[in-house]
Coordinates of N, CA and C and ligand atoms in Angstrom, one line a residue:
M1 N 8.5 -7.0 6.4 CA 7.9 -8.1 7.2 C 7.9 -9.4 6.4
T2 N 8.1 -10.5 7.1 CA 8.1 -11.7 6.4 C 6.7 -12.2 6.0
K3 N 6.7 -13.1 5.1 CA 5.4 -13.6 4.6 C 4.5 -14.1 5.7
N4 N 3.2 -13.9 5.5 CA 2.2 -14.3 6.5 C 1.5 -15.5 5.9
S5 N 1.0 -16.4 6.7 CA 0.3 -17.5 6.1 C -1.0 -17.0 5.5
K6 N -1.6 -16.0 6.0 CA -2.9 -15.4 5.5 C -2.5 -14.2 4.6
P7 N -3.2 -14.1 3.4 CA -3.0 -13.0 2.5 C -3.5 -11.7 3.2
L8 N -2.8 -10.6 2.9 CA -3.2 -9.3 3.4 C -4.0 -8.6 2.4
L9 N -5.0 -7.9 2.9 CA -5.9 -7.2 2.0 C -5.9 -5.8 2.5
V10 N -5.3 -4.9 1.8 CA -5.2 -3.5 2.2 C -6.2 -2.6 1.4
A11 N -7.1 -1.9 2.2 CA -8.1 -1.1 1.5 C -7.6 0.4 1.6
N12 N -7.2 0.9 0.4 CA -6.7 2.3 0.3 C -7.9 3.2 -0.1
W13 N -8.5 3.9 0.8 CA -9.7 4.7 0.5 C -9.3 6.0 -0.2
K14 N -8.1 6.3 -0.2 CA -7.6 7.6 -0.8 C -8.4 8.8 -0.2
M15 N -8.9 9.8 -0.9 CA -9.6 10.9 -0.3 C -11.1 10.6 -0.4
N16 N -11.5 9.5 0.1 CA -13.0 9.1 0.1 C -13.3 8.3 1.4
P17 N -14.5 8.1 1.8 CA -15.7 8.8 1.2 C -15.8 10.2 1.8
Q18 N -16.9 10.9 1.5 CA -16.9 12.3 2.0 C -17.5 12.5 3.4
T19 N -18.2 11.5 3.9 CA -18.8 11.7 5.2 C -18.4 10.5 6.2
I20 N -18.4 10.9 7.4 CA -18.1 9.9 8.5 C -19.1 8.8 8.5
E21 N -20.4 9.1 8.2 CA -21.4 8.1 8.2 C -21.2 7.0 7.2
K22 N -20.8 7.5 6.0 CA -20.5 6.6 4.9 C -19.3 5.7 5.3
A23 N -18.3 6.4 5.9 CA -17.0 5.6 6.2 C -17.4 4.5 7.2
K24 N -18.2 4.9 8.2 CA -18.6 3.9 9.3 C -19.4 2.7 8.6
E25 N -20.3 3.1 7.7 CA -21.1 2.1 7.1 C -20.3 1.1 6.3
I26 N -19.3 1.6 5.5 CA -18.5 0.7 4.7 C -17.6 -0.2 5.7
A27 N -17.0 0.5 6.7 CA -16.1 -0.3 7.5 C -16.8 -1.4 8.3
S28 N -18.0 -1.0 8.8 CA -18.7 -2.0 9.6 C -19.2 -3.2 8.8
F29 N -19.6 -2.9 7.5 CA -20.0 -3.9 6.6 C -18.9 -4.9 6.3
L30 N -17.7 -4.3 6.2 CA -16.5 -5.1 5.7 C -15.5 -5.5 6.7
D31 N -15.8 -5.2 8.0 CA -14.8 -5.5 9.0 C -14.5 -7.0 9.0
N32 N -13.2 -7.3 8.8 CA -12.8 -8.7 8.6 C -11.3 -8.8 9.0
E33 N -10.9 -9.9 9.7 CA -9.5 -10.0 10.2 C -8.5 -9.9 9.1
K34 N -8.9 -10.2 7.8 CA -7.9 -10.1 6.7 C -7.6 -8.7 6.2
V35 N -8.5 -7.7 6.6 CA -8.5 -6.4 6.0 C -7.7 -5.4 6.9
I36 N -6.9 -4.6 6.2 CA -6.3 -3.4 6.8 C -6.9 -2.2 6.2
F37 N -7.7 -1.5 6.9 CA -8.4 -0.3 6.4 C -7.5 0.9 6.5
C38 N -7.3 1.6 5.4 CA -6.5 2.9 5.4 C -7.4 4.0 4.9
P39 N -8.2 4.6 5.9 CA -9.1 5.7 5.6 C -8.3 7.0 5.7
P40 N -9.0 8.1 5.3 CA -8.3 9.5 5.5 C -8.1 9.7 7.0
F41 N -7.1 10.6 7.3 CA -6.7 10.8 8.7 C -7.9 11.1 9.6
V42 N -8.8 12.0 9.1 CA -9.9 12.5 10.0 C -10.8 11.4 10.5
F43 N -10.8 10.2 9.8 CA -11.7 9.1 10.1 C -11.0 8.1 11.0
L44 N -9.7 8.2 11.2 CA -9.0 7.2 11.9 C -9.5 6.9 13.3
S45 N -9.6 7.9 14.1 CA -10.0 7.6 15.5 C -11.4 7.1 15.6
V46 N -12.3 7.6 14.8 CA -13.7 7.2 14.8 C -13.8 5.7 14.4
L47 N -13.1 5.4 13.3 CA -13.2 4.1 12.7 C -12.5 3.0 13.6
K48 N -11.6 3.5 14.4 CA -10.9 2.5 15.3 C -11.9 1.8 16.2
E49 N -13.0 2.5 16.5 CA -14.0 1.9 17.3 C -14.9 0.9 16.5
T50 N -15.1 1.2 15.2 CA -15.9 0.4 14.3 C -15.1 -0.9 13.9
I51 N -13.8 -0.7 13.7 CA -13.1 -1.8 13.1 C -12.5 -2.7 14.3
Q52 N -13.1 -3.8 14.5 CA -12.7 -4.7 15.6 C -11.8 -5.8 15.1
K53 N -12.1 -6.4 14.0 CA -11.3 -7.5 13.5 C -10.1 -7.1 12.7
G54 N -10.4 -6.2 11.8 CA -9.3 -5.7 10.8 C -8.4 -4.8 11.6
K55 N -7.4 -4.3 10.8 CA -6.4 -3.4 11.4 C -6.5 -2.1 10.7
I56 N -6.0 -1.1 11.4 CA -6.1 0.2 10.7 C -4.8 0.8 10.3
G57 N -4.8 1.5 9.2 CA -3.6 2.1 8.6 C -3.9 3.5 8.1
A58 N -2.8 4.3 8.0 CA -2.9 5.6 7.4 C -2.4 5.6 6.0
Q59 N -2.6 6.7 5.3 CA -2.2 6.8 3.9 C -0.9 7.6 3.7
N60 N -0.4 8.2 4.8 CA 0.8 9.0 4.7 C 1.2 9.4 6.1
C61 N 2.4 9.9 6.2 CA 2.8 10.6 7.5 C 4.0 11.5 7.2
F62 N 4.4 12.3 8.1 CA 5.6 13.2 7.9 C 6.8 12.5 8.6
K63 N 8.0 13.0 8.2 CA 9.2 12.4 8.7 C 9.6 12.8 10.1
E64 N 9.0 13.9 10.6 CA 9.4 14.4 12.0 C 8.4 14.0 13.0
K65 N 8.8 14.0 14.3 CA 7.9 13.6 15.4 C 7.0 14.7 15.8
E66 N 7.4 15.9 15.7 CA 6.6 17.0 16.2 C 7.3 18.3 15.7
G67 N 6.6 19.5 15.8 CA 7.2 20.7 15.5 C 6.4 21.6 14.6
A68 N 7.1 22.6 14.0 CA 6.4 23.6 13.2 C 6.3 23.1 11.7
F69 N 5.4 22.2 11.5 CA 5.2 21.7 10.2 C 3.7 21.7 9.9
T70 N 3.2 22.9 9.6 CA 1.8 23.1 9.5 C 1.1 22.1 8.5
G71 N 0.1 21.5 8.9 CA -0.7 20.6 8.0 C -0.2 19.1 8.0
E72 N 0.9 18.9 8.7 CA 1.5 17.5 8.7 C 1.0 16.7 9.9
I73 N 1.2 15.4 9.7 CA 0.8 14.4 10.8 C 2.0 13.5 11.1
S74 N 2.4 13.4 12.3 CA 3.6 12.6 12.6 C 3.3 11.2 12.9
P75 N 4.3 10.3 12.6 CA 4.0 8.9 12.9 C 3.8 8.6 14.4
V76 N 4.3 9.4 15.2 CA 4.1 9.3 16.7 C 2.6 9.5 17.0
M77 N 2.0 10.5 16.3 CA 0.6 10.8 16.5 C -0.2 9.6 16.0
L78 N 0.2 9.1 14.9 CA -0.6 7.9 14.3 C -0.5 6.8 15.3
K79 N 0.6 6.5 15.8 CA 0.8 5.4 16.7 C -0.2 5.6 17.9
E80 N -0.2 6.8 18.4 CA -1.0 7.2 19.5 C -2.5 7.0 19.2
A81 N -2.8 7.2 17.9 CA -4.2 7.0 17.5 C -4.6 5.6 17.2
G82 N -3.6 4.7 17.5 CA -3.9 3.2 17.3 C -3.6 2.7 15.9
V83 N -2.9 3.5 15.1 CA -2.6 3.1 13.8 C -1.4 2.1 13.8
K84 N -1.6 1.0 13.0 CA -0.6 -0.1 12.9 C 0.3 0.0 11.6
Y85 N -0.3 0.5 10.6 CA 0.4 0.5 9.3 C 0.3 1.9 8.7
V86 N 1.2 2.2 7.8 CA 1.1 3.5 7.0 C 1.5 3.2 5.5
I87 N 0.7 3.6 4.6 CA 1.1 3.5 3.2 C 2.1 4.6 2.9
L88 N 3.2 4.3 2.4 CA 4.2 5.4 2.0 C 4.7 5.2 0.6
G89 N 4.9 6.4 -0.1 CA 5.5 6.3 -1.4 C 4.4 5.9 -2.5
H90 N 3.2 6.1 -2.1 CA 2.1 5.8 -3.2 C 2.4 6.6 -4.4
S91 N 2.1 6.1 -5.6 CA 2.4 6.8 -6.8 C 1.7 8.2 -6.9
E92 N 0.5 8.3 -6.2 CA -0.2 9.6 -6.2 C 0.6 10.6 -5.4
R93 N 1.2 10.2 -4.3 CA 2.1 11.0 -3.5 C 3.3 11.4 -4.3
R94 N 3.9 10.4 -5.1 CA 5.1 10.7 -5.8 C 4.8 11.6 -7.0
T95 N 3.6 11.5 -7.6 CA 3.4 12.3 -8.8 C 2.6 13.6 -8.5
V96 N 1.5 13.5 -7.8 CA 0.7 14.8 -7.5 C 1.4 15.7 -6.5
F97 N 2.1 15.1 -5.5 CA 2.7 15.9 -4.5 C 4.2 15.9 -4.6
E98 N 4.7 15.4 -5.7 CA 6.1 15.4 -6.1 C 7.1 14.9 -5.0
E99 N 6.6 13.9 -4.3 CA 7.5 13.3 -3.2 C 8.6 12.5 -3.8
S100 N 9.8 12.8 -3.4 CA 10.9 12.0 -3.9 C 11.2 10.8 -3.2
S101 N 11.9 9.9 -3.7 CA 12.2 8.6 -3.0 C 13.0 8.9 -1.8
K102 N 13.8 10.0 -1.8 CA 14.6 10.3 -0.5 C 13.6 10.7 0.6
E103 N 12.6 11.5 0.2 CA 11.6 11.9 1.2 C 10.8 10.7 1.7
V104 N 10.5 9.8 0.8 CA 9.7 8.6 1.2 C 10.6 7.8 2.2
N105 N 11.9 7.7 1.8 CA 12.9 7.0 2.7 C 12.9 7.5 4.1
E106 N 12.9 8.9 4.2 CA 12.9 9.5 5.6 C 11.6 9.2 6.3
K107 N 10.5 9.2 5.6 CA 9.2 8.9 6.2 C 9.2 7.4 6.7
I108 N 9.7 6.5 5.9 CA 9.7 5.1 6.2 C 10.5 4.9 7.6
K109 N 11.7 5.5 7.6 CA 12.5 5.4 8.9 C 11.8 5.9 10.1
A110 N 11.1 7.1 9.9 CA 10.4 7.7 11.0 C 9.2 6.8 11.5
A111 N 8.5 6.2 10.5 CA 7.4 5.3 10.9 C 7.9 4.1 11.6
I112 N 9.0 3.5 11.1 CA 9.5 2.3 11.8 C 9.9 2.7 13.2
E113 N 10.5 3.8 13.4 CA 11.0 4.3 14.7 C 9.8 4.4 15.7
A114 N 8.7 4.9 15.1 CA 7.5 5.1 15.9 C 6.7 3.8 16.2
G115 N 7.2 2.7 15.5 CA 6.5 1.4 15.8 C 5.3 1.1 14.8
I116 N 5.4 1.7 13.7 CA 4.3 1.5 12.7 C 4.9 0.8 11.5
T117 N 4.2 -0.2 10.9 CA 4.8 -0.9 9.7 C 4.4 -0.1 8.4
P118 N 5.5 0.3 7.7 CA 5.2 1.0 6.4 C 4.9 0.0 5.3
I119 N 3.8 0.3 4.6 CA 3.5 -0.4 3.3 C 4.1 0.4 2.2
V120 N 5.2 0.0 1.7 CA 6.0 0.9 0.8 C 5.6 0.6 -0.7
C121 N 5.1 1.6 -1.4 CA 4.7 1.4 -2.8 C 5.9 1.6 -3.7
I122 N 6.1 0.7 -4.6 CA 7.1 0.7 -5.6 C 6.5 0.4 -7.0
G123 N 6.8 1.2 -8.0 CA 6.2 0.9 -9.3 C 6.7 1.8 -10.3
E124 N 6.9 1.3 -11.5 CA 7.5 2.1 -12.6 C 6.4 3.0 -13.2
S125 N 6.9 4.2 -13.5 CA 5.9 5.2 -14.2 C 5.8 4.9 -15.6
E126 N 4.9 5.6 -16.3 CA 4.6 5.3 -17.7 C 5.9 5.5 -18.6
E127 N 6.7 6.5 -18.3 CA 7.9 6.8 -19.1 C 8.9 5.6 -19.0
C128 N 8.8 4.9 -17.9 CA 9.7 3.8 -17.7 C 9.4 2.5 -18.5
N129 N 8.2 2.6 -19.2 CA 7.7 1.4 -19.9 C 8.2 1.3 -21.3
E130 N 9.1 2.2 -21.7 CA 9.6 2.2 -23.1 C 10.2 0.9 -23.5
S131 N 11.0 0.3 -22.6 CA 11.6 -1.0 -22.8 C 11.7 -1.7 -21.5
E132 N 11.9 -3.0 -21.6 CA 12.0 -3.8 -20.4 C 13.3 -3.4 -19.6
E133 N 14.3 -3.1 -20.3 CA 15.6 -2.6 -19.7 C 15.3 -1.4 -18.8
K134 N 14.6 -0.4 -19.5 CA 14.3 0.9 -18.8 C 13.4 0.6 -17.5
T135 N 12.4 -0.2 -17.7 CA 11.5 -0.5 -16.6 C 12.3 -1.1 -15.4
L136 N 13.2 -2.0 -15.7 CA 14.0 -2.7 -14.6 C 14.9 -1.6 -13.9
L137 N 15.5 -0.8 -14.8 CA 16.4 0.3 -14.2 C 15.6 1.2 -13.3
C138 N 14.4 1.6 -13.7 CA 13.5 2.5 -12.9 C 13.2 1.8 -11.6
I139 N 12.8 0.5 -11.6 CA 12.4 -0.2 -10.4 C 13.6 -0.3 -9.5
K140 N 14.8 -0.6 -10.1 CA 16.0 -0.7 -9.3 C 16.4 0.6 -8.6
E141 N 16.3 1.7 -9.3 CA 16.7 3.0 -8.8 C 15.7 3.4 -7.7
Q142 N 14.4 3.2 -8.0 CA 13.4 3.6 -7.0 C 13.6 2.8 -5.7
L143 N 13.8 1.5 -5.8 CA 14.0 0.6 -4.7 C 15.2 1.0 -3.9
Q144 N 16.3 1.3 -4.6 CA 17.5 1.6 -3.8 C 17.4 2.9 -3.0
E145 N 16.8 3.9 -3.7 CA 16.7 5.2 -3.0 C 15.6 5.1 -1.9
T146 N 14.5 4.5 -2.2 CA 13.4 4.4 -1.2 C 13.8 3.6 0.0
L147 N 14.6 2.5 -0.2 CA 14.9 1.6 0.9 C 16.3 1.8 1.4
Q148 N 16.9 2.9 1.1 CA 18.3 3.1 1.6 C 18.3 2.9 3.2
D149 N 19.2 2.1 3.7 CA 19.4 1.8 5.1 C 18.1 1.4 5.8
V150 N 17.2 0.8 5.1 CA 15.9 0.3 5.7 C 16.0 -1.3 5.6
S151 N 15.7 -1.9 6.7 CA 15.6 -3.4 6.7 C 14.3 -3.8 6.2
V152 N 14.3 -4.7 5.2 CA 13.0 -5.1 4.6 C 12.2 -6.0 5.6
A153 N 12.9 -6.4 6.7 CA 12.1 -7.1 7.7 C 11.1 -6.2 8.4
D154 N 11.3 -4.9 8.3 CA 10.4 -4.0 9.0 C 9.3 -3.4 8.1
I155 N 9.3 -3.8 6.9 CA 8.3 -3.2 6.0 C 7.5 -4.3 5.2
I156 N 6.4 -3.8 4.5 CA 5.7 -4.6 3.5 C 5.9 -3.8 2.2
I157 N 6.2 -4.5 1.1 CA 6.3 -3.8 -0.2 C 5.1 -4.0 -1.0
A158 N 4.6 -3.0 -1.7 CA 3.5 -3.1 -2.6 C 4.0 -2.8 -4.0
Y159 N 3.9 -3.7 -4.9 CA 4.3 -3.4 -6.3 C 3.1 -2.9 -7.0
E160 N 3.1 -1.7 -7.5 CA 2.0 -1.0 -8.1 C 2.5 -0.3 -9.4
P161 N 2.4 -1.0 -10.6 CA 2.8 -0.2 -11.8 C 1.8 0.9 -12.1
L162 N 2.3 2.0 -12.5 CA 1.4 3.2 -12.6 C 0.3 3.0 -13.6
F163 N 0.5 2.3 -14.7 CA -0.5 2.2 -15.7 C -1.7 1.4 -15.2
A164 N -1.5 0.6 -14.1 CA -2.6 -0.2 -13.6 C -3.4 0.5 -12.5
I165 N -2.9 1.6 -12.0 CA -3.6 2.2 -10.9 C -4.8 3.0 -11.3
G166 N -6.0 2.6 -10.8 CA -7.2 3.4 -11.1 C -7.7 3.3 -12.6
S167 N -7.0 2.5 -13.4 CA -7.3 2.5 -14.8 C -8.2 1.4 -15.3
G168 N -8.4 0.4 -14.4 CA -9.2 -0.8 -14.9 C -8.3 -1.7 -15.7
N169 N -7.1 -1.3 -15.9 CA -6.2 -2.0 -16.8 C -5.1 -2.7 -15.9
S170 N -5.5 -3.8 -15.3 CA -4.6 -4.4 -14.3 C -3.4 -5.1 -15.0
C171 N -2.3 -5.2 -14.2 CA -1.1 -5.7 -14.8 C -1.2 -7.2 -15.1
P172 N -0.9 -7.7 -16.3 CA -0.9 -9.2 -16.5 C -0.2 -9.9 -15.3
V173 N -0.8 -11.0 -14.9 CA -0.3 -11.7 -13.7 C 1.2 -12.2 -13.9
D174 N 1.4 -12.7 -15.1 CA 2.8 -13.2 -15.3 C 3.8 -12.1 -15.3
L175 N 3.4 -10.9 -15.8 CA 4.4 -9.8 -15.7 C 4.6 -9.3 -14.3
A176 N 3.5 -9.2 -13.6 CA 3.6 -8.8 -12.2 C 4.4 -9.8 -11.4
E177 N 4.3 -11.0 -11.7 CA 5.1 -12.1 -10.9 C 6.6 -11.9 -11.2
R178 N 6.9 -11.6 -12.5 CA 8.3 -11.4 -12.9 C 8.9 -10.2 -12.1
R179 N 8.1 -9.1 -12.1 CA 8.5 -7.9 -11.3 C 8.7 -8.2 -9.8
K180 N 7.8 -9.1 -9.3 CA 7.9 -9.4 -7.9 C 9.2 -10.2 -7.6
I181 N 9.6 -11.1 -8.5 CA 10.8 -11.8 -8.4 C 12.0 -10.9 -8.5
I182 N 11.9 -9.9 -9.4 CA 13.0 -9.0 -9.5 C 13.2 -8.1 -8.2
I183 N 12.1 -7.7 -7.6 CA 12.1 -7.0 -6.4 C 12.7 -7.8 -5.3
Q184 N 12.3 -9.1 -5.2 CA 12.9 -10.0 -4.2 C 14.4 -10.1 -4.4
E185 N 14.9 -10.2 -5.7 CA 16.3 -10.3 -5.9 C 17.0 -9.0 -5.5
L186 N 16.4 -7.9 -5.9 CA 17.1 -6.6 -5.6 C 17.2 -6.3 -4.1
V187 N 16.2 -6.7 -3.3 CA 16.3 -6.5 -1.9 C 17.0 -7.7 -1.2
E188 N 17.3 -8.7 -2.0 CA 18.1 -9.9 -1.5 C 17.3 -10.5 -0.3
D189 N 16.0 -10.7 -0.5 CA 15.3 -11.4 0.5 C 14.0 -12.0 -0.1
K190 N 14.0 -13.3 -0.1 CA 12.9 -14.0 -0.8 C 11.7 -14.1 0.1
N191 N 11.9 -13.7 1.4 CA 10.8 -13.8 2.4 C 10.0 -12.5 2.6
V192 N 10.5 -11.4 2.0 CA 9.8 -10.2 2.2 C 8.4 -10.2 1.7
A193 N 7.4 -9.7 2.4 CA 6.0 -9.7 2.0 C 5.8 -8.7 0.9
I194 N 5.3 -9.2 -0.3 CA 5.1 -8.3 -1.4 C 3.6 -8.4 -1.8
L195 N 3.0 -7.2 -1.9 CA 1.6 -7.1 -2.3 C 1.5 -6.7 -3.8
Y196 N 0.4 -7.0 -4.4 CA 0.2 -6.4 -5.8 C -0.9 -5.3 -5.6
G197 N -0.8 -4.2 -6.4 CA -1.8 -3.2 -6.4 C -2.0 -2.6 -7.8
G198 N -3.2 -2.3 -8.2 CA -3.5 -1.7 -9.5 C -4.7 -2.4 -10.1
S199 N -5.9 -1.8 -10.0 CA -7.1 -2.3 -10.6 C -7.4 -3.8 -10.1
V200 N -7.2 -4.0 -8.9 CA -7.6 -5.4 -8.3 C -9.1 -5.4 -8.2
N201 N -9.7 -6.5 -8.6 CA -11.2 -6.7 -8.4 C -11.5 -8.1 -8.0
S202 N -12.7 -8.4 -7.9 CA -13.1 -9.8 -7.4 C -12.8 -10.9 -8.5
E203 N -12.6 -10.4 -9.7 CA -12.4 -11.4 -10.8 C -10.9 -11.8 -10.8
N204 N -10.0 -10.8 -10.6 CA -8.6 -11.1 -10.8 C -7.8 -11.3 -9.5
V205 N -8.4 -11.0 -8.3 CA -7.6 -11.1 -7.1 C -7.0 -12.4 -6.8
S206 N -7.7 -13.5 -7.0 CA -7.1 -14.8 -6.7 C -6.0 -15.2 -7.6
S207 N -6.0 -14.7 -8.8 CA -4.8 -15.0 -9.7 C -3.5 -14.3 -9.2
Y208 N -3.6 -13.1 -8.6 CA -2.4 -12.5 -8.1 C -1.9 -13.3 -6.9
L209 N -2.8 -13.9 -6.1 CA -2.3 -14.6 -4.9 C -1.9 -16.0 -5.3
K210 N -2.7 -16.7 -6.1 CA -2.3 -18.1 -6.4 C -1.2 -18.2 -7.5
E211 N -1.5 -17.7 -8.7 CA -0.6 -17.8 -9.8 C 0.6 -16.9 -9.6
G212 N 0.3 -15.6 -9.2 CA 1.4 -14.6 -9.0 C 2.2 -14.8 -7.8
G213 N 1.7 -15.5 -6.8 CA 2.5 -15.7 -5.6 C 2.6 -14.5 -4.7
F214 N 1.7 -13.5 -4.9 CA 1.8 -12.3 -4.0 C 1.2 -12.6 -2.6
D215 N 1.7 -11.9 -1.7 CA 1.3 -12.1 -0.3 C 0.0 -11.3 0.1
G216 N -0.5 -10.7 -0.9 CA -1.8 -9.9 -0.6 C -2.0 -8.9 -1.7
V217 N -3.0 -8.0 -1.5 CA -3.3 -7.0 -2.5 C -3.6 -5.7 -1.9
L218 N -3.3 -4.6 -2.6 CA -3.6 -3.2 -2.2 C -4.7 -2.8 -3.1
V219 N -5.9 -2.5 -2.5 CA -7.1 -2.3 -3.4 C -7.5 -0.8 -3.2
G220 N -7.7 -0.1 -4.2 CA -8.2 1.3 -4.2 C -9.6 1.3 -4.4
G221 N -10.0 1.7 -5.7 CA -11.4 1.9 -6.0 C -12.4 0.8 -5.5
A222 N -12.0 -0.5 -5.7 CA -13.0 -1.6 -5.3 C -13.2 -1.7 -3.8
S223 N -12.3 -1.0 -3.0 CA -12.5 -1.2 -1.6 C -13.5 -0.2 -1.1
L224 N -14.0 0.7 -1.9 CA -15.1 1.6 -1.5 C -16.5 1.1 -2.0
N225 N -16.5 0.0 -2.7 CA -17.7 -0.6 -3.2 C -18.0 -1.8 -2.3
P226 N -18.8 -1.7 -1.3 CA -18.9 -2.7 -0.3 C -19.2 -4.1 -0.8
H227 N -20.1 -4.2 -1.8 CA -20.4 -5.6 -2.3 C -19.2 -6.2 -3.1
E228 N -18.6 -5.3 -3.9 CA -17.4 -5.8 -4.7 C -16.3 -6.2 -3.7
F229 N -16.1 -5.4 -2.7 CA -15.0 -5.6 -1.8 C -15.3 -6.9 -1.0
L230 N -16.5 -7.1 -0.6 CA -16.9 -8.4 0.1 C -16.6 -9.6 -0.8
R231 N -16.8 -9.5 -2.1 CA -16.5 -10.6 -3.0 C -15.0 -10.8 -3.0
I232 N -14.2 -9.7 -2.9 CA -12.8 -9.9 -2.9 C -12.4 -10.6 -1.6
I233 N -12.9 -10.2 -0.5 CA -12.6 -10.8 0.8 C -12.9 -12.3 0.7
E234 N -14.1 -12.6 0.2 CA -14.5 -14.0 0.1 C -13.7 -14.8 -0.8
S235 N -13.1 -14.2 -1.8 CA -12.4 -15.0 -2.8 C -10.9 -15.2 -2.4
I236 N -10.5 -14.7 -1.2 CA -9.1 -14.9 -0.9 C -9.0 -15.9 0.3
Ligands
PGA301 P1 -6.9 0.9 -7.7 O1 -5.9 1.7 -6.7 O2 -7.2 -0.4 -7.0 O3 -8.1 1.8 -7.8 O4 -6.3 0.8 -9.0 C1 -4.8 1.0 -6.2 C2 -4.0 2.0 -5.4 O5 -3.9 3.2 -5.8 O6 -3.4 1.6 -4.4

């Protein structure tokens, strides 16, 4: 997707909170047109009623439309449930569930076909940080495989270096900005929307948007803390 005049704020709740009451409480407190809420699957249809201004997204989907795939959710089902976005290729999916870039690529294509905008996570793992050369090679390979035959006009990219996710150790803004420029060069499109993700909080969010030039942020932990997330909303 091309850049938007307003920054995007994506709340990735991961496997939280534990109850529907809590989910409704957080969503109603934080409902704002800037926010795309990505709750667990089971809360999607209930929260669709609570979330009036913001938009709703899922955290994963399968590559097929229907069939004998026990435990999976298809992008067609998500579309039917009112979902507009889906996070794909998150590093937790890539590491904990061993999803390959090829699998992520298939999911991206299926989501686009179903009319859902994929928020595609790209980021170097810890092993890639040995040298700048190695990091760039990792990002290049991951981008090429993940986005094979995908038009960047149909997606949003989220740059999330692994060391920064859930660690409190956010990526220095100048480094994140350099990576963002490399991603733009590799996809040969300066207009693609690129978000930053990894330990975003109310103190650092505006530097990623203003100094780093990112088009928004993908927020994990802080999006479950209503007062902190409200400060993030207010500061962008
Ligand atoms: P974090 O998570 O904000 O808790 O680092 C970001 C993410 O996993 O998308």
